[in-house]
Amino acid sequence: MIAAGLMTTFASAQDPLPSWNDGKVKESIVAFVENVTKVGSADFVPANERIATFDNDGTLWAEQPMYFQAFFIFDRIKTLAPQHPEWKTKEPFSSVLNGDLKTALAGGEHALLEMAMATHAGMTTEEFEAIVTDWLATATHPTTKRPYTEMVYQPMLELLAYLRANDFKTFIVSGGGIEFMRPWSERVYGIPPEQVIGSSIKTKFELRDGKPVLVRLPELNFIDDKEDKPVGINQHIGRRPIAAFGNSDGDLQMLQWTAAGSGPRFCLYVHHTDAEREWAYDRESKIGRLDKGLAEAATKGWTVVDMKRDWTPIFPNENE
């Protein structure tokens, strides 16, 4: 095991992106990083300005057949059902309890938000963190049977490490719940909770038995998606990124805002093209649709990852 570890370290030192096949995509990443970190280069960017933002669902981990947080919501409905007998006849909860997830999601974003408010509120932030942590410790993906935290993309883990080794600060900017991601983002991605930006519900300060706590309320605070992603970045970071990574039209405005800054910029879309090892989808998908973004990437010359061609493997320990 020691020898294997040394070999891995040696290989990583020689090639910081070993799961990326040689080609234009890999070359564009390395060239950008080398240009902005080389002192004396016309494109040199000081370390404190090297901000890189990453979408999560479909960019850092998988998102099919549904966003993973939706599976968490459904499991919470089943757990809490004994406390809510009215859910047996109330939609979309009754459909979840009957295993009819298609009907449960027929109401779109409104239905998902209603379920999230009902299952994510009424507890302290510490209690919610414990619930998320416990769920991830046992929950598995319905298709692959892998733990959700093993459905992360090995090439993107390498990219995160490569950027940080070159003094980039890496942030998650996701439509997913900020407090759903923070309990595990550092362990899985090396991204600490203070560098996670996401959708949120309101909280309030209370004293419970003399102890100060923050209580989660069934009231929406901020949806970190589409045009609100740059808003969230500005509020939380206060700097425009010089690099942004996404996979869907929900990330388009983040990439547009990043690209519009002065100096060197790098924008990358992950295109899901591997139906055998993962899923193939883009313009017609209800989850992670990539239509306008794919067209703009071609127009603007942004980098587009073809997962089937550019990545091997896709998941950690894929061949084991």
GROMACS .gro file of C-alpha atoms in nm:
model
  320
    1MET     CA    1   0.000   0.000   0.000
    2ILE     CA    2   0.288   0.237   0.075
    3ALA     CA    3   0.443   0.169  -0.264
    4ALA     CA    4   0.109   0.221  -0.435
    5GLY     CA    5   0.066   0.551  -0.253
    6LEU     CA    6   0.412   0.666  -0.357
    7MET     CA    7   0.339   0.571  -0.718
    8THR     CA    8   0.013   0.767  -0.709
    9THR     CA    9   0.191   1.069  -0.565
   10PHE     CA   10   0.464   1.041  -0.828
   11ALA     CA   11   0.211   1.007  -1.110
   12SER     CA   12   0.016   1.306  -0.981
   13ALA     CA   13   0.333   1.512  -0.968
   14GLN     CA   14   0.403   1.423  -1.330
   15ASP     CA   15   0.042   1.463  -1.446
   16PRO     CA   16  -0.194   1.660  -1.222
   17LEU     CA   17  -0.495   1.541  -1.424
   18PRO     CA   18  -0.436   1.167  -1.481
   19SER     CA   19  -0.805   1.088  -1.538
   20TRP     CA   20  -0.826   1.338  -1.823
   21ASN     CA   21  -0.736   1.203  -2.166
   22ASP     CA   22  -0.478   1.401  -2.358
   23GLY     CA   23  -0.639   1.645  -2.599
   24LYS     CA   24  -0.766   2.000  -2.642
   25VAL     CA   25  -0.977   2.005  -2.325
   26LYS     CA   26  -0.695   1.901  -2.094
   27GLU     CA   27  -0.450   2.126  -2.277
   28SER     CA   28  -0.682   2.427  -2.239
   29ILE     CA   29  -0.707   2.376  -1.862
   30VAL     CA   30  -0.332   2.336  -1.810
   31ALA     CA   31  -0.250   2.629  -2.039
   32PHE     CA   32  -0.488   2.859  -1.851
   33VAL     CA   33  -0.352   2.762  -1.510
   34GLU     CA   34   0.009   2.799  -1.623
   35ASN     CA   35  -0.060   3.139  -1.782
   36VAL     CA   36  -0.233   3.293  -1.482
   37THR     CA   37   0.020   3.160  -1.229
   38LYS     CA   38   0.342   3.241  -1.414
   39VAL     CA   39   0.502   3.551  -1.265
   40GLY     CA   40   0.589   3.792  -1.544
   41SER     CA   41   0.326   3.654  -1.778
   42ALA     CA   42   0.092   3.906  -1.940
   43ASP     CA   43  -0.193   3.694  -1.803
   44PHE     CA   44  -0.058   3.663  -1.448
   45VAL     CA   45  -0.329   3.685  -1.181
   46PRO     CA   46  -0.238   3.742  -0.813
   47ALA     CA   47  -0.327   3.449  -0.588
   48ASN     CA   48  -0.594   3.642  -0.397
   49GLU     CA   49  -0.785   3.692  -0.725
   50ARG     CA   50  -0.772   3.329  -0.836
   51ILE     CA   51  -1.136   3.243  -0.770
   52ALA     CA   52  -1.292   2.935  -0.934
   53THR     CA   53  -1.661   2.850  -0.896
   54PHE     CA   54  -1.816   2.508  -0.955
   55ASP     CA   55  -2.175   2.401  -0.990
   56ASN     CA   56  -2.238   2.080  -0.795
   57ASP     CA   57  -2.518   1.867  -0.946
   58GLY     CA   58  -2.400   1.728  -1.278
   59THR     CA   59  -2.066   1.908  -1.253
   60LEU     CA   60  -1.898   1.762  -0.944
   61TRP     CA   61  -2.129   1.466  -0.885
   62ALA     CA   62  -2.405   1.294  -1.083
   63GLU     CA   63  -2.762   1.423  -1.100
   64GLN     CA   64  -2.963   1.148  -1.270
   65PRO     CA   65  -3.232   1.023  -1.254
   66MET     CA   66  -3.304   1.306  -1.008
   67TYR     CA   67  -3.110   1.557  -0.805
   68PHE     CA   68  -2.974   1.370  -0.506
   69GLN     CA   69  -3.128   1.614  -0.262
   70ALA     CA   70  -3.469   1.511  -0.399
   71PHE     CA   71  -3.400   1.154  -0.286
   72PHE     CA   72  -3.312   1.295   0.056
   73ILE     CA   73  -3.643   1.486   0.063
   74PHE     CA   74  -3.840   1.173  -0.030
   75ASP     CA   75  -3.671   0.972   0.244
   76ARG     CA   76  -3.744   1.247   0.494
   77ILE     CA   77  -4.114   1.241   0.396
   78LYS     CA   78  -4.127   0.868   0.465
   79THR     CA   79  -3.950   0.914   0.798
   80LEU     CA   80  -4.176   1.199   0.909
   81ALA     CA   81  -4.502   1.051   0.773
   82PRO     CA   82  -4.619   0.908   1.111
   83GLN     CA   83  -4.618   1.265   1.246
   84HIS     CA   84  -4.825   1.389   0.949
   85PRO     CA   85  -5.129   1.166   0.887
   86GLU     CA   86  -5.264   1.433   0.651
   87TRP     CA   87  -4.987   1.347   0.402
   88LYS     CA   88  -5.166   1.021   0.317
   89THR     CA   89  -5.417   1.220   0.111
   90LYS     CA   90  -5.229   1.543   0.042
   91GLU     CA   91  -5.025   1.587  -0.276
   92PRO     CA   92  -4.740   1.573  -0.351
   93PHE     CA   93  -4.672   1.388  -0.025
   94SER     CA   94  -4.921   1.107  -0.088
   95SER     CA   95  -4.757   1.020  -0.419
   96VAL     CA   96  -4.416   0.999  -0.250
   97LEU     CA   97  -4.556   0.766   0.015
   98ASN     CA   98  -4.713   0.552  -0.261
   99GLY     CA   99  -4.384   0.534  -0.450
  100ASP     CA  100  -4.517   0.739  -0.744
  101LEU     CA  101  -4.230   0.985  -0.775
  102LYS     CA  102  -4.326   1.093  -1.127
  103THR     CA  103  -4.660   1.226  -1.002
  104ALA     CA  104  -4.494   1.376  -0.695
  105LEU     CA  105  -4.267   1.582  -0.921
  106ALA     CA  106  -4.538   1.670  -1.173
  107GLY     CA  107  -4.580   2.003  -0.996
  108GLY     CA  108  -4.223   2.096  -1.087
  109GLU     CA  109  -4.017   2.333  -0.876
  110HIS     CA  110  -4.317   2.444  -0.670
  111ALA     CA  111  -4.389   2.088  -0.556
  112LEU     CA  112  -4.025   2.020  -0.473
  113LEU     CA  113  -4.001   2.343  -0.274
  114GLU     CA  114  -4.318   2.255  -0.081
  115MET     CA  115  -4.170   1.919   0.012
  116ALA     CA  116  -3.837   2.076   0.104
  117MET     CA  117  -4.002   2.332   0.332
  118ALA     CA  118  -4.202   2.059   0.505
  119THR     CA  119  -3.902   1.833   0.565
  120HIS     CA  120  -3.610   2.074   0.609
  121ALA     CA  121  -3.757   2.318   0.863
  122GLY     CA  122  -3.858   2.316   1.228
  123MET     CA  123  -3.519   2.208   1.362
  124THR     CA  124  -3.190   2.372   1.451
  125THR     CA  125  -2.907   2.400   1.201
  126GLU     CA  126  -2.706   2.148   1.406
  127GLU     CA  127  -2.994   1.900   1.402
  128PHE     CA  128  -3.032   1.933   1.026
  129GLU     CA  129  -2.658   1.882   0.974
  130ALA     CA  130  -2.675   1.560   1.176
  131ILE     CA  131  -2.973   1.435   0.972
  132VAL     CA  132  -2.791   1.499   0.643
  133THR     CA  133  -2.473   1.333   0.770
  134ASP     CA  134  -2.660   1.025   0.894
  135TRP     CA  135  -2.854   0.993   0.567
  136LEU     CA  136  -2.540   1.007   0.352
  137ALA     CA  137  -2.377   0.741   0.569
  138THR     CA  138  -2.634   0.480   0.460
  139ALA     CA  139  -2.822   0.604   0.151
  140THR     CA  140  -2.729   0.462  -0.189
  141HIS     CA  141  -2.804   0.558  -0.547
  142PRO     CA  142  -3.107   0.366  -0.686
  143THR     CA  143  -2.927   0.262  -1.005
  144THR     CA  144  -2.561   0.215  -0.917
  145LYS     CA  145  -2.616   0.117  -0.550
  146ARG     CA  146  -2.312   0.330  -0.466
  147PRO     CA  147  -2.316   0.577  -0.176
  148TYR     CA  148  -2.404   0.919  -0.314
  149THR     CA  149  -2.067   1.057  -0.209
  150GLU     CA  150  -1.903   0.799  -0.437
  151MET     CA  151  -2.101   0.932  -0.733
  152VAL     CA  152  -1.852   1.217  -0.762
  153TYR     CA  153  -1.644   1.267  -1.075
  154GLN     CA  154  -1.282   1.160  -1.036
  155PRO     CA  155  -1.158   1.401  -1.307
  156MET     CA  156  -1.322   1.693  -1.127
  157LEU     CA  157  -1.168   1.592  -0.794
  158GLU     CA  158  -0.830   1.608  -0.968
  159LEU     CA  159  -0.915   1.945  -1.119
  160LEU     CA  160  -1.012   2.087  -0.779
  161ALA     CA  161  -0.684   1.965  -0.630
  162TYR     CA  162  -0.484   2.098  -0.927
  163LEU     CA  163  -0.636   2.444  -0.895
  164ARG     CA  164  -0.580   2.459  -0.520
  165ALA     CA  165  -0.219   2.347  -0.568
  166ASN     CA  166  -0.185   2.659  -0.783
  167ASP     CA  167  -0.333   2.889  -0.517
  168PHE     CA  168  -0.688   2.900  -0.650
  169LYS     CA  169  -0.969   2.923  -0.400
  170THR     CA  170  -1.246   2.684  -0.508
  171PHE     CA  171  -1.614   2.746  -0.436
  172ILE     CA  172  -1.932   2.549  -0.490
  173VAL     CA  173  -2.214   2.760  -0.640
  174SER     CA  174  -2.519   2.537  -0.661
  175GLY     CA  175  -2.895   2.545  -0.679
  176GLY     CA  176  -2.889   2.274  -0.413
  177GLY     CA  177  -2.940   2.353  -0.047
  178ILE     CA  178  -2.645   2.527   0.112
  179GLU     CA  179  -2.691   2.339   0.442
  180PHE     CA  180  -2.744   2.011   0.258
  181MET     CA  181  -2.397   2.043   0.099
  182ARG     CA  182  -2.192   2.197   0.379
  183PRO     CA  183  -2.183   1.890   0.611
  184TRP     CA  184  -1.983   1.685   0.358
  185SER     CA  185  -1.828   1.923   0.101
  186GLU     CA  186  -1.492   1.943   0.276
  187ARG     CA  187  -1.461   1.568   0.326
  188VAL     CA  188  -1.559   1.485  -0.031
  189TYR     CA  189  -1.429   1.781  -0.234
  190GLY     CA  190  -1.184   1.956  -0.003
  191ILE     CA  191  -1.411   2.261  -0.015
  192PRO     CA  192  -1.481   2.399   0.335
  193PRO     CA  193  -1.836   2.501   0.432
  194GLU     CA  194  -1.759   2.872   0.414
  195GLN     CA  195  -1.684   2.826   0.042
  196VAL     CA  196  -2.022   2.669  -0.036
  197ILE     CA  197  -2.295   2.888  -0.189
  198GLY     CA  198  -2.643   2.744  -0.241
  199SER     CA  199  -3.014   2.788  -0.201
  200SER     CA  200  -3.134   2.850   0.153
  201ILE     CA  201  -3.433   2.881   0.381
  202LYS     CA  202  -3.463   3.145   0.649
  203THR     CA  203  -3.335   3.091   1.001
  204LYS     CA  204  -3.390   3.272   1.328
  205PHE     CA  205  -3.197   3.300   1.653
  206GLU     CA  206  -3.356   3.145   1.961
  207LEU     CA  207  -3.263   3.052   2.316
  208ARG     CA  208  -3.361   2.693   2.389
  209ASP     CA  209  -3.305   2.587   2.748
  210GLY     CA  210  -3.067   2.880   2.775
  211LYS     CA  211  -2.865   2.770   2.473
  212PRO     CA  212  -2.845   2.994   2.165
  213VAL     CA  213  -2.947   2.812   1.846
  214LEU     CA  214  -3.043   2.892   1.488
  215VAL     CA  215  -3.383   2.746   1.394
  216ARG     CA  216  -3.471   2.664   1.035
  217LEU     CA  217  -3.800   2.818   0.919
  218PRO     CA  218  -4.040   2.693   0.648
  219GLU     CA  219  -3.973   3.005   0.446
  220LEU     CA  220  -3.756   3.044   0.138
  221ASN     CA  221  -3.458   3.277   0.166
  222PHE     CA  222  -3.269   3.250  -0.166
  223ILE     CA  223  -3.267   3.026  -0.473
  224ASP     CA  224  -2.911   3.008  -0.605
  225ASP     CA  225  -2.983   2.923  -0.968
  226LYS     CA  226  -2.963   3.081  -1.314
  227GLU     CA  227  -2.942   3.461  -1.295
  228ASP     CA  228  -2.915   3.447  -0.916
  229LYS     CA  229  -2.587   3.254  -0.923
  230PRO     CA  230  -2.384   3.570  -0.997
  231VAL     CA  231  -2.586   3.745  -0.725
  232GLY     CA  232  -2.494   3.474  -0.476
  233ILE     CA  233  -2.128   3.488  -0.581
  234ASN     CA  234  -2.120   3.864  -0.530
  235GLN     CA  235  -2.288   3.841  -0.189
  236HIS     CA  236  -2.072   3.558  -0.054
  237ILE     CA  237  -1.737   3.609  -0.226
  238GLY     CA  238  -1.718   3.974  -0.329
  239ARG     CA  239  -1.493   3.895  -0.627
  240ARG     CA  240  -1.576   3.793  -0.981
  241PRO     CA  241  -1.437   3.445  -1.057
  242ILE     CA  242  -1.171   3.405  -1.322
  243ALA     CA  243  -1.285   3.047  -1.386
  244ALA     CA  244  -1.631   2.888  -1.376
  245PHE     CA  245  -1.747   2.532  -1.431
  246GLY     CA  246  -2.100   2.405  -1.494
  247ASN     CA  247  -2.305   2.154  -1.688
  248SER     CA  248  -2.647   2.303  -1.755
  249ASP     CA  249  -2.840   2.611  -1.861
  250GLY     CA  250  -2.882   2.683  -1.491
  251ASP     CA  251  -2.511   2.767  -1.488
  252LEU     CA  252  -2.514   2.986  -1.800
  253GLN     CA  253  -2.535   3.321  -1.621
  254MET     CA  254  -2.249   3.224  -1.389
  255LEU     CA  255  -2.030   3.148  -1.689
  256GLN     CA  256  -2.143   3.462  -1.871
  257TRP     CA  257  -2.063   3.681  -1.571
  258THR     CA  258  -1.726   3.515  -1.525
  259ALA     CA  259  -1.636   3.554  -1.893
  260ALA     CA  260  -1.735   3.923  -1.894
  261GLY     CA  261  -1.458   4.020  -1.652
  262SER     CA  262  -1.132   4.179  -1.759
  263GLY     CA  263  -0.814   3.978  -1.800
  264PRO     CA  264  -0.782   3.603  -1.856
  265ARG     CA  265  -1.100   3.399  -1.811
  266PHE     CA  266  -1.184   3.030  -1.832
  267CYS     CA  267  -1.531   2.879  -1.869
  268LEU     CA  268  -1.602   2.506  -1.897
  269TYR     CA  269  -1.915   2.301  -1.952
  270VAL     CA  270  -1.934   1.933  -1.863
  271HIS     CA  271  -2.134   1.763  -2.143
  272HIS     CA  272  -2.289   1.431  -2.042
  273THR     CA  273  -2.224   1.204  -2.339
  274ASP     CA  274  -2.150   0.863  -2.186
  275ALA     CA  275  -2.468   0.653  -2.167
  276GLU     CA  276  -2.271   0.341  -2.079
  277ARG     CA  277  -2.071   0.460  -1.778
  278GLU     CA  278  -2.303   0.742  -1.669
  279TRP     CA  279  -2.592   0.908  -1.861
  280ALA     CA  280  -2.616   1.084  -2.197
  281TYR     CA  281  -2.838   1.393  -2.198
  282ASP     CA  282  -2.840   1.760  -2.292
  283ARG     CA  283  -3.099   1.968  -2.482
  284GLU     CA  284  -3.416   1.773  -2.400
  285SER     CA  285  -3.340   1.661  -2.046
  286LYS     CA  286  -3.570   1.769  -1.762
  287ILE     CA  287  -3.275   1.733  -1.525
  288GLY     CA  288  -2.960   1.929  -1.609
  289ARG     CA  289  -3.077   2.055  -1.948
  290LEU     CA  290  -2.790   2.191  -2.156
  291ASP     CA  291  -2.929   2.376  -2.457
  292LYS     CA  292  -2.865   2.751  -2.457
  293GLY     CA  293  -2.537   2.695  -2.275
  294LEU     CA  294  -2.412   2.449  -2.536
  295ALA     CA  295  -2.487   2.698  -2.813
  296GLU     CA  296  -2.321   2.986  -2.628
  297ALA     CA  297  -2.014   2.775  -2.550
  298ALA     CA  298  -1.967   2.718  -2.923
  299THR     CA  299  -2.013   3.089  -2.997
  300LYS     CA  300  -1.786   3.214  -2.720
  301GLY     CA  301  -1.518   2.946  -2.751
  302TRP     CA  302  -1.569   2.805  -2.403
  303THR     CA  303  -1.423   2.464  -2.323
  304VAL     CA  304  -1.669   2.172  -2.342
  305VAL     CA  305  -1.587   1.836  -2.183
  306ASP     CA  306  -1.711   1.534  -2.376
  307MET     CA  307  -1.733   1.287  -2.086
  308LYS     CA  308  -1.712   0.981  -2.309
  309ARG     CA  309  -1.407   1.106  -2.496
  310ASP     CA  310  -1.226   1.318  -2.238
  311TRP     CA  311  -1.265   1.127  -1.911
  312THR     CA  312  -1.133   0.792  -1.802
  313PRO     CA  313  -1.246   0.695  -1.549
  314ILE     CA  314  -1.561   0.890  -1.460
  315PHE     CA  315  -1.607   0.775  -1.100
  316PRO     CA  316  -1.345   0.691  -0.835
  317ASN     CA  317  -1.248   0.323  -0.833
  318GLU     CA  318  -1.462   0.275  -1.143
  319ASN     CA  319  -1.285  -0.039  -1.257
  320GLU     CA  320  -1.277  -0.215  -0.921
   0.00000   0.00000   0.00000
